[in-house]
Coordinates of C-alpha atoms in Angstrom, one line a residue:
X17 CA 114.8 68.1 96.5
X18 CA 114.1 72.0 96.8
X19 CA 117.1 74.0 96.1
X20 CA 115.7 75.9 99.8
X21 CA 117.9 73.3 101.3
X22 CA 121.8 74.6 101.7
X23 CA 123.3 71.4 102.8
X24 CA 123.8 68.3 102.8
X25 CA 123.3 67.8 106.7
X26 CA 120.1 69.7 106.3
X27 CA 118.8 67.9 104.0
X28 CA 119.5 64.5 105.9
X29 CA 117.7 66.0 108.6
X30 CA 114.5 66.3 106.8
X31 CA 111.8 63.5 106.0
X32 CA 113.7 61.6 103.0
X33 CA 111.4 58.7 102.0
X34 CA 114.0 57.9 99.4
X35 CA 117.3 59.2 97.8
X36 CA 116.8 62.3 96.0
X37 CA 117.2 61.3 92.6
X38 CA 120.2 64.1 91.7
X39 CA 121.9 62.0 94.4
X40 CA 121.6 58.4 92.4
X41 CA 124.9 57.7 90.8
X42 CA 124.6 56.1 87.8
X43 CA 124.7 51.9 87.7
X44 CA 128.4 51.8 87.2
X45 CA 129.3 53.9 90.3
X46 CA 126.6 52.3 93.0
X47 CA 128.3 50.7 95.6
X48 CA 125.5 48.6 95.9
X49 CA 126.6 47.5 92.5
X50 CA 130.3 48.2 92.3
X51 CA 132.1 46.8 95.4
X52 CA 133.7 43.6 95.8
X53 CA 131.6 40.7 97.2
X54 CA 133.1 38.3 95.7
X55 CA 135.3 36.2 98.8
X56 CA 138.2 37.3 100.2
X57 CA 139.1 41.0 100.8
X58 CA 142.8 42.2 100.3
X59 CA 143.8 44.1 103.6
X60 CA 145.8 47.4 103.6
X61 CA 148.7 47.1 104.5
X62 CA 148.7 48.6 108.4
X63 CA 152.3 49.8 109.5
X64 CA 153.8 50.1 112.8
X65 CA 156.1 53.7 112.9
X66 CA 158.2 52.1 115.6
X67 CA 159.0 48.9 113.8
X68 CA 163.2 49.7 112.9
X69 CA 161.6 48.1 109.1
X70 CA 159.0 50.3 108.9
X71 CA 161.2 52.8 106.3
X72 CA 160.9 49.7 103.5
X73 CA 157.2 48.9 104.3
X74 CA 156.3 52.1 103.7
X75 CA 157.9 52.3 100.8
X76 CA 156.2 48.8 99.5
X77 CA 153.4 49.9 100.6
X78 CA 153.3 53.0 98.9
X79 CA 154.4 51.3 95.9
X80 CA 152.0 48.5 95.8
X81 CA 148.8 50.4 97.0
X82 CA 149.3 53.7 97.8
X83 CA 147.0 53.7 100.5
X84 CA 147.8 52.3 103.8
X85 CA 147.4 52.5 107.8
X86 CA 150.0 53.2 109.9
X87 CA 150.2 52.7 114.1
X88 CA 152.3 53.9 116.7
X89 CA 152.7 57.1 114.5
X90 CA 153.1 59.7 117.2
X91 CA 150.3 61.6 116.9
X92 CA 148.6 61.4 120.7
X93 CA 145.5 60.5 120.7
X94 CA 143.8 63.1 122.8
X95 CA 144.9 65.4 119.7
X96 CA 143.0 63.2 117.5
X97 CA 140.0 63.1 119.6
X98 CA 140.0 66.9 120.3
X99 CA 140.2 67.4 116.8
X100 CA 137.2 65.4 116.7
X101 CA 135.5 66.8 119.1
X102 CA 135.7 70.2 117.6
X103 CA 134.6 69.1 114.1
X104 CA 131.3 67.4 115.4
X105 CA 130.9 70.5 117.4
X106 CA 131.1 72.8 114.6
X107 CA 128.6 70.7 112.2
X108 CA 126.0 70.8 115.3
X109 CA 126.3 74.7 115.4
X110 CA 122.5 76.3 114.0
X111 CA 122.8 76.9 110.2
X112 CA 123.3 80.7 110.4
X113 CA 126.1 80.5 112.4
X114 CA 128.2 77.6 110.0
X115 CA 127.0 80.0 107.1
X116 CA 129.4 83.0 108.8
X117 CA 132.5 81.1 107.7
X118 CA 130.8 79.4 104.1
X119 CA 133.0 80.0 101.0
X120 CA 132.3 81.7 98.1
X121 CA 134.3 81.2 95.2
X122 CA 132.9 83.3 92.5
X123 CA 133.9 85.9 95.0
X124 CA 137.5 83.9 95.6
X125 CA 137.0 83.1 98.9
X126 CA 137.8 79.2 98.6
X127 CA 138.7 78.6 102.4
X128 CA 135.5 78.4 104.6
X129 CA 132.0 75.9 105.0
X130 CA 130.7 74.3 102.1
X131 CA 128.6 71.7 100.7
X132 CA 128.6 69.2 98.1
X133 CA 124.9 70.3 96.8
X134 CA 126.7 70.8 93.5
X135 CA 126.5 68.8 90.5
X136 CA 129.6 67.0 89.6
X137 CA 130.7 66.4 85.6
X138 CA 128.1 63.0 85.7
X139 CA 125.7 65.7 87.0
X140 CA 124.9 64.4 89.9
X141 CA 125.5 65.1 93.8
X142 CA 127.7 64.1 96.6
X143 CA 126.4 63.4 100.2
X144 CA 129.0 65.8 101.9
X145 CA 129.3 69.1 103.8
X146 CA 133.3 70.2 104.5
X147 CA 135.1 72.9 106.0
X148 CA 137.9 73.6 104.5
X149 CA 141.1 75.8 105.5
X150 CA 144.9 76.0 105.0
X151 CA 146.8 75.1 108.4
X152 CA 150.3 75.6 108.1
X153 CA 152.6 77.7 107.1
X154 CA 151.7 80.1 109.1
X155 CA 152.6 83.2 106.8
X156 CA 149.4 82.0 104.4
X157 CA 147.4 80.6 107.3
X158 CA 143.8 83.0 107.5
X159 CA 142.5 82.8 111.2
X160 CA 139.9 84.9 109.9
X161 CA 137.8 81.9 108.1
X162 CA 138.4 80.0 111.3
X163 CA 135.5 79.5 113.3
X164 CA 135.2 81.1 116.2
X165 CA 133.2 78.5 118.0
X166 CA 133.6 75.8 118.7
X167 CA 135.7 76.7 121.6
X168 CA 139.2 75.3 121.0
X169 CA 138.4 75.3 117.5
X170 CA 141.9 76.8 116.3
X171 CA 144.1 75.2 119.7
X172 CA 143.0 71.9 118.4
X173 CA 143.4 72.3 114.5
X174 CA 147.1 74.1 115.2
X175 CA 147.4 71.1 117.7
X176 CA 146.8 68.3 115.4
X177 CA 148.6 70.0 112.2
X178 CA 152.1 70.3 114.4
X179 CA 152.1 66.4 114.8
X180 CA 150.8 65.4 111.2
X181 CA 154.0 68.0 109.6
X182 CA 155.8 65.8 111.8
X183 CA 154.8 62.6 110.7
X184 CA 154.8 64.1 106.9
X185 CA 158.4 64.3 107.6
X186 CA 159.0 61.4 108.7
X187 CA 157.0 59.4 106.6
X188 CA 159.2 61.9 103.6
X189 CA 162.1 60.5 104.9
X190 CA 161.3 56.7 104.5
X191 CA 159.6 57.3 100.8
X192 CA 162.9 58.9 100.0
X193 CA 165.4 56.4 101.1
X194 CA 163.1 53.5 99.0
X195 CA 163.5 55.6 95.9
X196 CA 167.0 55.7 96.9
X197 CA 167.4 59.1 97.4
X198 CA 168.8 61.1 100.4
X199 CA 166.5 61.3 103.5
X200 CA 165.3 64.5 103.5
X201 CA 165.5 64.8 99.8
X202 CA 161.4 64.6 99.2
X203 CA 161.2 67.3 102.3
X204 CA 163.4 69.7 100.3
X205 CA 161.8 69.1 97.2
X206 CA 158.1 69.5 98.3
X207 CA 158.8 73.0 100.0
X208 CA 161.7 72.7 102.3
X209 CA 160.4 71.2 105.7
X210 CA 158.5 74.1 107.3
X211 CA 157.6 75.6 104.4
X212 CA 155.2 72.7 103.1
X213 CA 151.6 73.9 102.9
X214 CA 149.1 72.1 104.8
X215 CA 145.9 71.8 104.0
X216 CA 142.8 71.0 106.7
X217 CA 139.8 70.0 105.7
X218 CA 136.9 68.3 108.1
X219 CA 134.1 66.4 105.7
X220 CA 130.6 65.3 107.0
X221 CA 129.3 62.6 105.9
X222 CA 125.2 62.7 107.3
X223 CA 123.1 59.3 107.7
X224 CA 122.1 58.6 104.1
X225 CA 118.7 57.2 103.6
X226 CA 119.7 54.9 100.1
X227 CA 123.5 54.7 101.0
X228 CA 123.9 51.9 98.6
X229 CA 123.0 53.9 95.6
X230 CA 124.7 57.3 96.7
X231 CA 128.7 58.3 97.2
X232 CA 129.9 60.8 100.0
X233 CA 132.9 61.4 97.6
X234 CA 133.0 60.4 93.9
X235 CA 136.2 58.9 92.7
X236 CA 139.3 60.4 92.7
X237 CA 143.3 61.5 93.4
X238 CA 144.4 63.5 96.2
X239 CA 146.6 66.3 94.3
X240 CA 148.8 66.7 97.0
X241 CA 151.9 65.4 97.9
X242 CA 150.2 62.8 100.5
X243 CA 147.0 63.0 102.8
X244 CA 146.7 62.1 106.8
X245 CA 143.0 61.5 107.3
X246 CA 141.6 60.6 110.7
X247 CA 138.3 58.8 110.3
X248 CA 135.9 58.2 112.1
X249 CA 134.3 54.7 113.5
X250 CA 132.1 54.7 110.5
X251 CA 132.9 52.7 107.7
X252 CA 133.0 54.2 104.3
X253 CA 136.4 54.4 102.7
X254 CA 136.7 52.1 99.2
X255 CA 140.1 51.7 97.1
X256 CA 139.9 50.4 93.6
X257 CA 142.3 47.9 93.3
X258 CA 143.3 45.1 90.1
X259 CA 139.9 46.1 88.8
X260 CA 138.0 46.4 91.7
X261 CA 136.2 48.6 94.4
X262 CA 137.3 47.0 98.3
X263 CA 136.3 48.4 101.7
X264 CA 139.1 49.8 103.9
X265 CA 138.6 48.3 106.8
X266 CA 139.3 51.0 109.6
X267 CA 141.7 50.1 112.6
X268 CA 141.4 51.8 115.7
X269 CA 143.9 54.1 116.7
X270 CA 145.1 54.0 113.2
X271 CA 146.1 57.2 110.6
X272 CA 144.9 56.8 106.6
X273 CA 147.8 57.7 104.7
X274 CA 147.0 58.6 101.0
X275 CA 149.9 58.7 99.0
X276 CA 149.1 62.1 96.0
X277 CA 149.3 62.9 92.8
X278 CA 152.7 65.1 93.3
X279 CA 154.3 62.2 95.0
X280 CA 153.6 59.7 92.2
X281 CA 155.0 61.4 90.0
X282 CA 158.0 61.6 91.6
X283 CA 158.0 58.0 91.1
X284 CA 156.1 56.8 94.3
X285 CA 153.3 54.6 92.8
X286 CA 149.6 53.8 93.5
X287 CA 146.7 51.6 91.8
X288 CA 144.8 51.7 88.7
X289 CA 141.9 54.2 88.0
X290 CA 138.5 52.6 86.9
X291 CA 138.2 51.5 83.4
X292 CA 141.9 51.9 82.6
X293 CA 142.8 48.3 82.4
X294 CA 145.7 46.6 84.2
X295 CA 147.5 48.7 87.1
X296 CA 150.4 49.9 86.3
X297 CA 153.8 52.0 87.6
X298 CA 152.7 55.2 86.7
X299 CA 149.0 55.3 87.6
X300 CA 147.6 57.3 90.9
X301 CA 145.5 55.5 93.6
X302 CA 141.9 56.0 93.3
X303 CA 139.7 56.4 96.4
X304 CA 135.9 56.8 97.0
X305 CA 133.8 57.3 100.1
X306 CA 130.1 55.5 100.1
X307 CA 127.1 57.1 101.9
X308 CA 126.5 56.5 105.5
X309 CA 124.0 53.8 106.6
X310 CA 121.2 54.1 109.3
X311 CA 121.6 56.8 112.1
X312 CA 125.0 57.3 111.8
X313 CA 127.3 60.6 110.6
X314 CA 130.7 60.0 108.9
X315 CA 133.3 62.2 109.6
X316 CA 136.8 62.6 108.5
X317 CA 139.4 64.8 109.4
X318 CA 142.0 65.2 106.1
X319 CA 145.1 67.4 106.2
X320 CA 146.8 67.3 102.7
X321 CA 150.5 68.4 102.2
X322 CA 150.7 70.2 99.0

């Protein structure tokens, strides 16, 4: 690959007869190698937010997996799909305009478009473009790396962020009550309600022409509290789980919920991390995203409370 290329998207756009080989993870982190095909696929556990249990489930299921669906949540979903609708809009904008809003970190500007065209520490590269901004509260909330176009860019994004604090908080409430704690104890803790920052973050995922030997996202913890992502219909999502890599399986209508780093160590646990033996209490879910097949773009719509 020519370092002329600045993204990701761009790149996936061009004539690809194969994978670029900076983009071929090593044996042990293939998909193609590395997920379980072995019978039968544990399911996440999918919640119902109107279900008078649903305060112990998502406890277990935070517990046990730290990674689950949840349904009837209360986020409508026109704001989902508006929220959609404006990422995919953004991402077809012509390169020059996307690059108005790119970050630049060596200058400190870490809010803005950006690509995963970077080696990671294996030194290889991740089939991913992002933008990434913070969303709430509003006192450290820069309109100025917002995009100005799409139209509805920022209604939508301010839109989606008031329902997902909302179902933060709620989802607080339960997470404290199974740790037997005061309901709003984990609210007060992680920044006082309103003051919790949000974080938004829209990733692209482009059509991948060897997805089985590339990752969109290498392994990893979320370092926040916990993560609301919206997905798309494209599969992609894999937990590591007793030793192994499974497929989320996506249901419509649904919310990911990603319990964080910050939350397990409060004592809300997830899975093992590869190649540290048995899971345990005090380990942090692990989560990857695989490469998207044929003609088709992934997108996911994170917002992180940190």
């Amino acid at each position: 690959m020519g370092e002329a290329h600045l993204s990701v998207q761009e790149l996936a756009a061009s004539p690809l007869g194969a994978l670029p080989p900076e983009f071929v993870r090593s044996e042990h982190e293939q998909p193609a190698a590395t997920t379980f095909r072995g019978g039968a696929v544990p399911d996440l556990p999918v919640l119902d937010m109107s279900e008078p249990r649903c305060g112990a489930c998502v406890a277990e299921a935070a517990r046990e997996w730290g990674l689950f669906q949840v349904v009837n949540h209360g986020v409508p979903s026109s704001a989902v799909a508006e929220l959609q609708r404006v990422g995919r809009a953004f991402f077809d904008l012509p390169r020059e305009e996307k690059e108005r809003y790119a970050m630049d970190p060596a200058s400190g500007k870490l809010e803005g478009y950006g690509t995963k065209l970077q080696r990671d520490l294996e030194g290889k590269k991740t089939w991913n473009d992002f933008f990434f901004h913070v969303a709430a509260p509003p006192e450290q909330v820069n309109h100025g790396v917002w995009p100005r176009s799409p139209a509805g860019y920022r209604e939508a994004s301010e839109a989606y962020c008031r329902h997902v604090q909302r179902l933060t908080r709620e989802l607080y409430g339960h997470l404290s009550l199974g740790l037997g704690l005061e309901e709003g104890a984990m609210a007060e803790a992680f920044g006082g309600g309103g003051r919790l920052l949000f974080l938004a973050k829209i990733n692209l995922y482009p059509p991948c022409p060897q997805p089985e030997l590339a990752l969109g996202l290498a392994p990893h913890t979320d370092m926040s509290t916990l993560t609301v992502l919206v997905p798309n219909e494209v599969q992609g999502l894999q937990i590591f789980k007793d030793g192994h890599w499974y497929d989320v399986k996506y249901v419509p209508g649904a919310l990911i919920i990603h319990i964080g780093d910050q939350m397990e160590q409060r004592g809300v646990q997830g899975g093992a991390a590869p190649d540290d033996g048995e899971q345990g209490e005090d380990e942090d879910v692990v989560a990857r995203v695989c490469g998207a097949a044929g003609g088709s773009s992934r997108r996911a719509a994170p917002a992180a409370g940190h």
